[in-house]
Amino acid sequence: MSSSVKTCVTGCAAAMLLTMNAMADESMLDPAPVSGWIVTLRANAGFSPTWDGSKNLSPFLLPGLSMRRPGTTVGFGAPDEAPGFALYDNGVLKVGASGRLRGPRQQSQWGELHGIHDINWILEGGVFAEMWAFKKLRARAELRHGLLGHHGDVAEFYLDWVEKHGPWTFSIGPRLRLGDQPYMNKLYGVTVQDSLYNLSVPPFTAWASAASVGATTALTYDWSEDWSTTGYVRYNRLVGSAAASPLIKDLGSPDQWTIGLSVSYSFKVDMF
């Protein structure tokens, strides 16, 4: 990982660990937590790049899950953030675990990727921390490690301005994604074997860098305490070694759009 990316990721991780340690001491003074969890299931569908860096859009359907303790405030959640659950939440600061699932990239499905190495389903696990700087501005950071599909590290940062009026919630804000060398090279690298089978691209080794910058806007309607619907649009611009990759320059596009609709249902579970 480059020194700048390593400094950023290491600093965020240290801040999260210090925060969780401080909250652990503080929690000894708190009353016993309410039993059970409020589980939120999501069905997320729409159109996104066919593969990371593709110039074409394809339909997608992915599940989502998050959990919170009964009695805690139903907080804001951006539709493009990684699902997870909070280990600590005082209404201003939230720290917890998160994970992300991404679909595979297979050369057999897309003609332009003939000969390019496949990427299986990607599963990432890690931690997140978010804070409300003031009532309408939320900052969130996620640090995740690849468990399946790749074995690199990725950091994502979100900043959202949130306006709530009755059952409606509107949000908009910038995004940033960073990746270490194993992560970037798995997604955007081209091996010698790849280039021999696909003469459209030369060999390329990606380096640790920012992967994308962009923005997301969303509109949510709460039908009840249990049901809600969210529509959203996200734009990402691939940068750094992602933008320099011949996969993007010769076969794809640095401009990445996602249009989606999600439906959420929440219910209480008392078993754990």
PDB file of C-alpha atoms in Angstrom:
ATOM      1  CA  MET A   1       0.000   0.000   0.000  1.00  0.00           C
ATOM      2  CA  SER A   2       1.359   3.460  -0.833  1.00  0.00           C
ATOM      3  CA  SER A   3       2.389   5.676   2.109  1.00  0.00           C
ATOM      4  CA  SER A   4      -0.512   8.109   1.618  1.00  0.00           C
ATOM      5  CA  VAL A   5      -3.158   5.371   1.436  1.00  0.00           C
ATOM      6  CA  LYS A   6      -1.520   3.472   4.301  1.00  0.00           C
ATOM      7  CA  THR A   7      -1.460   6.609   6.475  1.00  0.00           C
ATOM      8  CA  CYS A   8      -5.149   7.304   5.785  1.00  0.00           C
ATOM      9  CA  VAL A   9      -6.307   3.734   6.418  1.00  0.00           C
ATOM     10  CA  THR A  10      -4.061   3.251   9.474  1.00  0.00           C
ATOM     11  CA  GLY A  11      -5.206   6.546  10.961  1.00  0.00           C
ATOM     12  CA  CYS A  12      -8.877   5.648  10.551  1.00  0.00           C
ATOM     13  CA  ALA A  13      -8.338   2.200  12.039  1.00  0.00           C
ATOM     14  CA  ALA A  14      -6.495   3.661  15.035  1.00  0.00           C
ATOM     15  CA  ALA A  15      -9.256   6.194  15.615  1.00  0.00           C
ATOM     16  CA  MET A  16     -11.884   3.437  15.531  1.00  0.00           C
ATOM     17  CA  LEU A  17      -9.954   1.279  18.006  1.00  0.00           C
ATOM     18  CA  LEU A  18      -9.412   4.179  20.413  1.00  0.00           C
ATOM     19  CA  THR A  19     -13.087   5.082  20.187  1.00  0.00           C
ATOM     20  CA  MET A  20     -14.238   1.522  20.871  1.00  0.00           C
ATOM     21  CA  ASN A  21     -11.824   1.260  23.837  1.00  0.00           C
ATOM     22  CA  ALA A  22     -13.154   4.488  25.318  1.00  0.00           C
ATOM     23  CA  MET A  23     -16.737   3.397  24.803  1.00  0.00           C
ATOM     24  CA  ALA A  24     -16.029   0.051  26.451  1.00  0.00           C
ATOM     25  CA  ASP A  25     -14.948   1.887  29.627  1.00  0.00           C
ATOM     26  CA  GLU A  26     -17.977   4.148  29.460  1.00  0.00           C
ATOM     27  CA  SER A  27     -20.369   1.248  28.888  1.00  0.00           C
ATOM     28  CA  MET A  28     -19.557  -0.119  32.377  1.00  0.00           C
ATOM     29  CA  LEU A  29     -21.571   2.788  33.758  1.00  0.00           C
ATOM     30  CA  ASP A  30     -24.526   2.253  31.437  1.00  0.00           C
ATOM     31  CA  PRO A  31     -27.610   0.206  32.354  1.00  0.00           C
ATOM     32  CA  ALA A  32     -28.008  -3.297  30.957  1.00  0.00           C
ATOM     33  CA  PRO A  33     -28.961  -3.199  27.258  1.00  0.00           C
ATOM     34  CA  VAL A  34     -32.434  -4.125  26.076  1.00  0.00           C
ATOM     35  CA  SER A  35     -32.604  -7.733  24.888  1.00  0.00           C
ATOM     36  CA  GLY A  36     -33.082  -8.675  21.262  1.00  0.00           C
ATOM     37  CA  TRP A  37     -32.397  -6.887  18.000  1.00  0.00           C
ATOM     38  CA  ILE A  38     -34.325  -4.953  15.385  1.00  0.00           C
ATOM     39  CA  VAL A  39     -33.402  -6.610  12.080  1.00  0.00           C
ATOM     40  CA  THR A  40     -33.848  -4.756   8.785  1.00  0.00           C
ATOM     41  CA  LEU A  41     -33.943  -6.765   5.559  1.00  0.00           C
ATOM     42  CA  ARG A  42     -33.469  -5.015   2.210  1.00  0.00           C
ATOM     43  CA  ALA A  43     -34.069  -5.962  -1.387  1.00  0.00           C
ATOM     44  CA  ASN A  44     -31.961  -3.733  -3.614  1.00  0.00           C
ATOM     45  CA  ALA A  45     -32.537  -3.691  -7.387  1.00  0.00           C
ATOM     46  CA  GLY A  46     -31.594  -1.454 -10.291  1.00  0.00           C
ATOM     47  CA  PHE A  47     -28.974  -0.923 -12.968  1.00  0.00           C
ATOM     48  CA  SER A  48     -25.222  -0.663 -12.410  1.00  0.00           C
ATOM     49  CA  PRO A  49     -22.033  -1.157 -14.464  1.00  0.00           C
ATOM     50  CA  THR A  50     -21.879  -4.683 -15.872  1.00  0.00           C
ATOM     51  CA  TRP A  51     -18.462  -5.039 -14.241  1.00  0.00           C
ATOM     52  CA  ASP A  52     -16.388  -2.542 -12.253  1.00  0.00           C
ATOM     53  CA  GLY A  53     -15.276  -0.147 -14.991  1.00  0.00           C
ATOM     54  CA  SER A  54     -17.696  -1.285 -17.698  1.00  0.00           C
ATOM     55  CA  LYS A  55     -19.275   1.263 -20.028  1.00  0.00           C
ATOM     56  CA  ASN A  56     -22.504  -0.769 -20.070  1.00  0.00           C
ATOM     57  CA  LEU A  57     -25.260  -1.080 -17.462  1.00  0.00           C
ATOM     58  CA  SER A  58     -26.892  -4.338 -16.383  1.00  0.00           C
ATOM     59  CA  PRO A  59     -29.747  -5.114 -13.979  1.00  0.00           C
ATOM     60  CA  PHE A  60     -28.880  -6.272 -10.467  1.00  0.00           C
ATOM     61  CA  LEU A  61     -30.717  -7.666  -7.453  1.00  0.00           C
ATOM     62  CA  LEU A  62     -28.904  -7.898  -4.119  1.00  0.00           C
ATOM     63  CA  PRO A  63     -30.009  -8.517  -0.522  1.00  0.00           C
ATOM     64  CA  GLY A  64     -29.062  -6.355   2.446  1.00  0.00           C
ATOM     65  CA  LEU A  65     -29.222  -6.705   6.223  1.00  0.00           C
ATOM     66  CA  SER A  66     -28.629  -4.441   9.212  1.00  0.00           C
ATOM     67  CA  MET A  67     -29.371  -4.666  12.939  1.00  0.00           C
ATOM     68  CA  ARG A  68     -29.899  -2.299  15.855  1.00  0.00           C
ATOM     69  CA  ARG A  69     -30.929  -2.590  19.494  1.00  0.00           C
ATOM     70  CA  PRO A  70     -34.594  -2.022  20.445  1.00  0.00           C
ATOM     71  CA  GLY A  71     -35.121   1.457  21.828  1.00  0.00           C
ATOM     72  CA  THR A  72     -32.373   3.035  19.733  1.00  0.00           C
ATOM     73  CA  THR A  73     -33.296   5.737  17.259  1.00  0.00           C
ATOM     74  CA  VAL A  74     -33.933   4.683  13.671  1.00  0.00           C
ATOM     75  CA  GLY A  75     -30.933   6.365  12.104  1.00  0.00           C
ATOM     76  CA  PHE A  76     -30.176   7.473   8.569  1.00  0.00           C
ATOM     77  CA  GLY A  77     -28.545   4.962   6.264  1.00  0.00           C
ATOM     78  CA  ALA A  78     -27.310   5.708   2.743  1.00  0.00           C
ATOM     79  CA  PRO A  79     -28.408   3.118   0.160  1.00  0.00           C
ATOM     80  CA  ASP A  80     -24.841   2.613  -1.091  1.00  0.00           C
ATOM     81  CA  GLU A  81     -23.163   2.050   2.276  1.00  0.00           C
ATOM     82  CA  ALA A  82     -22.125  -1.442   3.363  1.00  0.00           C
ATOM     83  CA  PRO A  83     -24.688  -3.286   5.521  1.00  0.00           C
ATOM     84  CA  GLY A  84     -23.774  -3.901   9.145  1.00  0.00           C
ATOM     85  CA  PHE A  85     -24.724  -3.494  12.778  1.00  0.00           C
ATOM     86  CA  ALA A  86     -23.619  -1.115  15.529  1.00  0.00           C
ATOM     87  CA  LEU A  87     -21.675  -2.303  18.560  1.00  0.00           C
ATOM     88  CA  TYR A  88     -21.948   1.163  20.091  1.00  0.00           C
ATOM     89  CA  ASP A  89     -24.445   3.928  19.331  1.00  0.00           C
ATOM     90  CA  ASN A  90     -25.096   7.023  21.433  1.00  0.00           C
ATOM     91  CA  GLY A  91     -27.072   8.899  18.783  1.00  0.00           C
ATOM     92  CA  VAL A  92     -24.064  10.978  17.663  1.00  0.00           C
ATOM     93  CA  LEU A  93     -21.288   8.409  17.306  1.00  0.00           C
ATOM     94  CA  LYS A  94     -21.796   4.886  15.999  1.00  0.00           C
ATOM     95  CA  VAL A  95     -19.169   2.127  15.697  1.00  0.00           C
ATOM     96  CA  GLY A  96     -19.754  -1.407  14.469  1.00  0.00           C
ATOM     97  CA  ALA A  97     -19.155  -4.228  12.002  1.00  0.00           C
ATOM     98  CA  SER A  98     -19.941  -4.121   8.288  1.00  0.00           C
ATOM     99  CA  GLY A  99     -19.701  -6.297   5.199  1.00  0.00           C
ATOM    100  CA  ARG A 100     -20.232  -6.036   1.472  1.00  0.00           C
ATOM    101  CA  LEU A 101     -21.216  -8.585  -1.182  1.00  0.00           C
ATOM    102  CA  ARG A 102     -20.455  -7.950  -4.862  1.00  0.00           C
ATOM    103  CA  GLY A 103     -21.269 -10.004  -7.924  1.00  0.00           C
ATOM    104  CA  PRO A 104     -18.680 -11.853 -10.051  1.00  0.00           C
ATOM    105  CA  ARG A 105     -16.871 -10.723 -13.197  1.00  0.00           C
ATOM    106  CA  GLN A 106     -16.736 -13.593 -15.682  1.00  0.00           C
ATOM    107  CA  GLN A 107     -15.246 -13.436 -19.160  1.00  0.00           C
ATOM    108  CA  SER A 108     -17.774 -15.964 -20.446  1.00  0.00           C
ATOM    109  CA  GLN A 109     -20.591 -13.463 -19.880  1.00  0.00           C
ATOM    110  CA  TRP A 110     -19.084 -10.391 -21.539  1.00  0.00           C
ATOM    111  CA  GLY A 111     -17.406 -10.544 -24.938  1.00  0.00           C
ATOM    112  CA  GLU A 112     -15.072  -7.596 -24.327  1.00  0.00           C
ATOM    113  CA  LEU A 113     -13.504  -9.482 -21.386  1.00  0.00           C
ATOM    114  CA  HIS A 114     -12.494 -12.521 -23.466  1.00  0.00           C
ATOM    115  CA  GLY A 115      -9.298 -13.939 -21.969  1.00  0.00           C
ATOM    116  CA  ILE A 116      -9.341 -11.660 -18.895  1.00  0.00           C
ATOM    117  CA  HIS A 117      -9.115 -13.443 -15.534  1.00  0.00           C
ATOM    118  CA  ASP A 118     -12.403 -14.064 -13.740  1.00  0.00           C
ATOM    119  CA  ILE A 119     -13.315 -12.575 -10.372  1.00  0.00           C
ATOM    120  CA  ASN A 120     -15.634 -14.705  -8.272  1.00  0.00           C
ATOM    121  CA  TRP A 121     -18.260 -13.377  -5.883  1.00  0.00           C
ATOM    122  CA  ILE A 122     -16.610 -10.846  -3.575  1.00  0.00           C
ATOM    123  CA  LEU A 123     -17.296 -10.888   0.166  1.00  0.00           C
ATOM    124  CA  GLU A 124     -15.672  -8.237   2.365  1.00  0.00           C
ATOM    125  CA  GLY A 125     -15.831  -7.868   6.143  1.00  0.00           C
ATOM    126  CA  GLY A 126     -14.669  -5.096   8.424  1.00  0.00           C
ATOM    127  CA  VAL A 127     -15.653  -2.195  10.649  1.00  0.00           C
ATOM    128  CA  PHE A 128     -17.303   1.190  10.302  1.00  0.00           C
ATOM    129  CA  ALA A 129     -17.545   4.407  12.282  1.00  0.00           C
ATOM    130  CA  GLU A 130     -19.946   7.263  11.673  1.00  0.00           C
ATOM    131  CA  MET A 131     -20.594  10.579  13.363  1.00  0.00           C
ATOM    132  CA  TRP A 132     -23.139  13.363  13.046  1.00  0.00           C
ATOM    133  CA  ALA A 133     -21.053  16.544  12.855  1.00  0.00           C
ATOM    134  CA  PHE A 134     -24.316  18.374  13.463  1.00  0.00           C
ATOM    135  CA  LYS A 135     -28.007  17.619  13.016  1.00  0.00           C
ATOM    136  CA  LYS A 136     -28.048  17.326   9.205  1.00  0.00           C
ATOM    137  CA  LEU A 137     -24.484  16.268   8.338  1.00  0.00           C
ATOM    138  CA  ARG A 138     -23.279  12.684   8.706  1.00  0.00           C
ATOM    139  CA  ALA A 139     -19.741  11.389   8.106  1.00  0.00           C
ATOM    140  CA  ARG A 140     -19.016   7.662   7.772  1.00  0.00           C
ATOM    141  CA  ALA A 141     -15.874   5.577   7.183  1.00  0.00           C
ATOM    142  CA  GLU A 142     -15.647   1.849   6.411  1.00  0.00           C
ATOM    143  CA  LEU A 143     -12.541  -0.358   6.461  1.00  0.00           C
ATOM    144  CA  ARG A 144     -12.977  -3.845   4.981  1.00  0.00           C
ATOM    145  CA  HIS A 145     -10.813  -6.843   4.080  1.00  0.00           C
ATOM    146  CA  GLY A 146     -11.526  -9.261   1.246  1.00  0.00           C
ATOM    147  CA  LEU A 147     -12.656 -12.672   2.488  1.00  0.00           C
ATOM    148  CA  LEU A 148     -13.712 -14.084  -0.889  1.00  0.00           C
ATOM    149  CA  GLY A 149     -12.897 -12.893  -4.408  1.00  0.00           C
ATOM    150  CA  HIS A 150      -9.854 -10.875  -3.315  1.00  0.00           C
ATOM    151  CA  HIS A 151      -7.642 -10.583  -0.239  1.00  0.00           C
ATOM    152  CA  GLY A 152      -6.898  -6.879  -0.264  1.00  0.00           C
ATOM    153  CA  ASP A 153      -8.078  -3.962   1.860  1.00  0.00           C
ATOM    154  CA  VAL A 154     -10.518  -1.235   0.865  1.00  0.00           C
ATOM    155  CA  ALA A 155     -11.635   1.954   2.612  1.00  0.00           C
ATOM    156  CA  GLU A 156     -14.769   3.900   1.733  1.00  0.00           C
ATOM    157  CA  PHE A 157     -15.748   7.358   2.971  1.00  0.00           C
ATOM    158  CA  TYR A 158     -19.202   8.968   2.893  1.00  0.00           C
ATOM    159  CA  LEU A 159     -20.448  12.469   3.703  1.00  0.00           C
ATOM    160  CA  ASP A 160     -24.221  13.045   3.558  1.00  0.00           C
ATOM    161  CA  TRP A 161     -26.404  16.113   3.977  1.00  0.00           C
ATOM    162  CA  VAL A 162     -29.750  14.796   5.250  1.00  0.00           C
ATOM    163  CA  GLU A 163     -33.118  16.583   5.119  1.00  0.00           C
ATOM    164  CA  LYS A 164     -36.120  14.906   6.774  1.00  0.00           C
ATOM    165  CA  HIS A 165     -39.687  16.162   6.288  1.00  0.00           C
ATOM    166  CA  GLY A 166     -42.430  13.921   7.657  1.00  0.00           C
ATOM    167  CA  PRO A 167     -42.168  10.482   6.013  1.00  0.00           C
ATOM    168  CA  TRP A 168     -39.715  11.811   3.382  1.00  0.00           C
ATOM    169  CA  THR A 169     -35.913  11.793   3.740  1.00  0.00           C
ATOM    170  CA  PHE A 170     -33.622  13.379   1.131  1.00  0.00           C
ATOM    171  CA  SER A 171     -29.840  12.957   1.168  1.00  0.00           C
ATOM    172  CA  ILE A 172     -26.902  13.933  -1.009  1.00  0.00           C
ATOM    173  CA  GLY A 173     -23.149  13.824  -0.586  1.00  0.00           C
ATOM    174  CA  PRO A 174     -19.674  12.906  -1.893  1.00  0.00           C
ATOM    175  CA  ARG A 175     -17.949   9.515  -1.892  1.00  0.00           C
ATOM    176  CA  LEU A 176     -14.329   8.300  -1.890  1.00  0.00           C
ATOM    177  CA  ARG A 177     -12.930   4.764  -2.258  1.00  0.00           C
ATOM    178  CA  LEU A 178      -9.297   3.750  -1.592  1.00  0.00           C
ATOM    179  CA  GLY A 179      -7.672   0.374  -2.181  1.00  0.00           C
ATOM    180  CA  ASP A 180      -4.351  -1.291  -1.437  1.00  0.00           C
ATOM    181  CA  GLN A 181      -2.272  -2.977  -4.151  1.00  0.00           C
ATOM    182  CA  PRO A 182      -3.800  -6.494  -3.895  1.00  0.00           C
ATOM    183  CA  TYR A 183      -7.311  -5.039  -4.099  1.00  0.00           C
ATOM    184  CA  MET A 184      -6.591  -2.686  -6.989  1.00  0.00           C
ATOM    185  CA  ASN A 185      -4.599  -5.240  -8.967  1.00  0.00           C
ATOM    186  CA  LYS A 186      -7.301  -7.899  -8.622  1.00  0.00           C
ATOM    187  CA  LEU A 187      -9.996  -5.572  -9.993  1.00  0.00           C
ATOM    188  CA  TYR A 188      -8.005  -3.507 -12.491  1.00  0.00           C
ATOM    189  CA  GLY A 189      -4.781  -5.392 -13.225  1.00  0.00           C
ATOM    190  CA  VAL A 190      -4.007  -7.221 -16.488  1.00  0.00           C
ATOM    191  CA  THR A 191      -1.724 -10.259 -16.322  1.00  0.00           C
ATOM    192  CA  VAL A 192       0.622 -11.309 -19.114  1.00  0.00           C
ATOM    193  CA  GLN A 193      -1.645 -14.291 -19.729  1.00  0.00           C
ATOM    194  CA  ASP A 194      -4.663 -11.952 -19.950  1.00  0.00           C
ATOM    195  CA  SER A 195      -2.962  -9.858 -22.627  1.00  0.00           C
ATOM    196  CA  LEU A 196      -1.956 -12.935 -24.629  1.00  0.00           C
ATOM    197  CA  TYR A 197      -5.566 -14.123 -24.764  1.00  0.00           C
ATOM    198  CA  ASN A 198      -7.017 -10.630 -25.265  1.00  0.00           C
ATOM    199  CA  LEU A 199      -4.829  -8.605 -27.635  1.00  0.00           C
ATOM    200  CA  SER A 200      -6.856  -5.442 -26.950  1.00  0.00           C
ATOM    201  CA  VAL A 201      -5.070  -4.811 -23.640  1.00  0.00           C
ATOM    202  CA  PRO A 202      -1.387  -4.806 -22.622  1.00  0.00           C
ATOM    203  CA  PRO A 203      -0.144  -6.165 -19.274  1.00  0.00           C
ATOM    204  CA  PHE A 204      -0.771  -3.768 -16.395  1.00  0.00           C
ATOM    205  CA  THR A 205      -0.028  -3.863 -12.672  1.00  0.00           C
ATOM    206  CA  ALA A 206      -2.276  -1.621 -10.600  1.00  0.00           C
ATOM    207  CA  TRP A 207      -0.903   0.143  -7.532  1.00  0.00           C
ATOM    208  CA  ALA A 208      -2.422   1.254  -4.226  1.00  0.00           C
ATOM    209  CA  SER A 209      -4.384   4.452  -4.778  1.00  0.00           C
ATOM    210  CA  ALA A 210      -7.749   6.110  -4.705  1.00  0.00           C
ATOM    211  CA  ALA A 211     -10.080   3.989  -6.834  1.00  0.00           C
ATOM    212  CA  SER A 212     -13.021   6.344  -7.305  1.00  0.00           C
ATOM    213  CA  VAL A 213     -14.582   9.635  -6.290  1.00  0.00           C
ATOM    214  CA  GLY A 214     -18.238  10.466  -6.730  1.00  0.00           C
ATOM    215  CA  ALA A 215     -21.563  11.371  -5.177  1.00  0.00           C
ATOM    216  CA  THR A 216     -24.875   9.763  -4.214  1.00  0.00           C
ATOM    217  CA  THR A 217     -28.345  11.232  -3.850  1.00  0.00           C
ATOM    218  CA  ALA A 218     -31.350   9.375  -2.446  1.00  0.00           C
ATOM    219  CA  LEU A 219     -35.008   9.874  -1.550  1.00  0.00           C
ATOM    220  CA  THR A 220     -36.731   7.636   1.022  1.00  0.00           C
ATOM    221  CA  TYR A 221     -40.404   7.311   1.929  1.00  0.00           C
ATOM    222  CA  ASP A 222     -41.383   5.621   5.213  1.00  0.00           C
ATOM    223  CA  TRP A 223     -44.697   3.829   4.730  1.00  0.00           C
ATOM    224  CA  SER A 224     -44.737   2.759   8.385  1.00  0.00           C
ATOM    225  CA  GLU A 225     -42.313   1.968  11.213  1.00  0.00           C
ATOM    226  CA  ASP A 226     -41.605  -1.338   9.476  1.00  0.00           C
ATOM    227  CA  TRP A 227     -41.652  -0.574   5.731  1.00  0.00           C
ATOM    228  CA  SER A 228     -39.761   1.971   3.614  1.00  0.00           C
ATOM    229  CA  THR A 229     -38.798   2.514  -0.030  1.00  0.00           C
ATOM    230  CA  THR A 230     -35.689   4.308  -1.326  1.00  0.00           C
ATOM    231  CA  GLY A 231     -34.759   5.487  -4.804  1.00  0.00           C
ATOM    232  CA  TYR A 232     -31.198   6.610  -5.474  1.00  0.00           C
ATOM    233  CA  VAL A 233     -28.625   7.601  -8.081  1.00  0.00           C
ATOM    234  CA  ARG A 234     -24.859   7.223  -7.655  1.00  0.00           C
ATOM    235  CA  TYR A 235     -22.066   8.517  -9.883  1.00  0.00           C
ATOM    236  CA  ASN A 236     -18.449   7.381  -9.528  1.00  0.00           C
ATOM    237  CA  ARG A 237     -15.428   8.565 -11.468  1.00  0.00           C
ATOM    238  CA  LEU A 238     -12.622   6.005 -11.532  1.00  0.00           C
ATOM    239  CA  VAL A 239      -9.259   7.591 -10.700  1.00  0.00           C
ATOM    240  CA  GLY A 240      -5.700   6.571  -9.836  1.00  0.00           C
ATOM    241  CA  SER A 241      -4.518   3.188 -11.051  1.00  0.00           C
ATOM    242  CA  ALA A 242      -8.134   2.206 -11.804  1.00  0.00           C
ATOM    243  CA  ALA A 243      -8.408   4.948 -14.423  1.00  0.00           C
ATOM    244  CA  ALA A 244      -4.936   4.083 -15.764  1.00  0.00           C
ATOM    245  CA  SER A 245      -5.860   0.426 -16.325  1.00  0.00           C
ATOM    246  CA  PRO A 246      -6.271  -0.654 -19.973  1.00  0.00           C
ATOM    247  CA  LEU A 247      -9.407  -2.491 -18.849  1.00  0.00           C
ATOM    248  CA  ILE A 248     -10.937   0.941 -18.281  1.00  0.00           C
ATOM    249  CA  LYS A 249      -9.132   2.941 -20.982  1.00  0.00           C
ATOM    250  CA  ASP A 250      -9.582   0.416 -23.801  1.00  0.00           C
ATOM    251  CA  LEU A 251     -12.577  -1.735 -22.831  1.00  0.00           C
ATOM    252  CA  GLY A 252     -14.617   0.299 -20.366  1.00  0.00           C
ATOM    253  CA  SER A 253     -15.226   3.806 -19.067  1.00  0.00           C
ATOM    254  CA  PRO A 254     -14.152   5.793 -15.984  1.00  0.00           C
ATOM    255  CA  ASP A 255     -17.703   7.153 -15.648  1.00  0.00           C
ATOM    256  CA  GLN A 256     -19.782   4.767 -13.554  1.00  0.00           C
ATOM    257  CA  TRP A 257     -23.522   5.229 -12.934  1.00  0.00           C
ATOM    258  CA  THR A 258     -25.855   3.278 -10.661  1.00  0.00           C
ATOM    259  CA  ILE A 259     -29.624   3.761 -10.485  1.00  0.00           C
ATOM    260  CA  GLY A 260     -31.436   1.770  -7.829  1.00  0.00           C
ATOM    261  CA  LEU A 261     -34.567   1.145  -5.800  1.00  0.00           C
ATOM    262  CA  SER A 262     -34.643  -0.628  -2.441  1.00  0.00           C
ATOM    263  CA  VAL A 263     -37.427  -1.886  -0.191  1.00  0.00           C
ATOM    264  CA  SER A 264     -36.782  -2.375   3.542  1.00  0.00           C
ATOM    265  CA  TYR A 265     -38.674  -4.324   6.186  1.00  0.00           C
ATOM    266  CA  SER A 266     -37.827  -4.235   9.914  1.00  0.00           C
ATOM    267  CA  PHE A 267     -38.823  -6.677  12.658  1.00  0.00           C
ATOM    268  CA  LYS A 268     -37.726  -7.660  16.158  1.00  0.00           C
ATOM    269  CA  VAL A 269     -35.801 -10.847  16.967  1.00  0.00           C
ATOM    270  CA  ASP A 270     -35.574 -12.023  20.608  1.00  0.00           C
ATOM    271  CA  MET A 271     -33.521 -15.193  20.101  1.00  0.00           C
ATOM    272  CA  PHE A 272     -30.113 -13.567  20.657  1.00  0.00           C
TER     273      PHE A 272
END
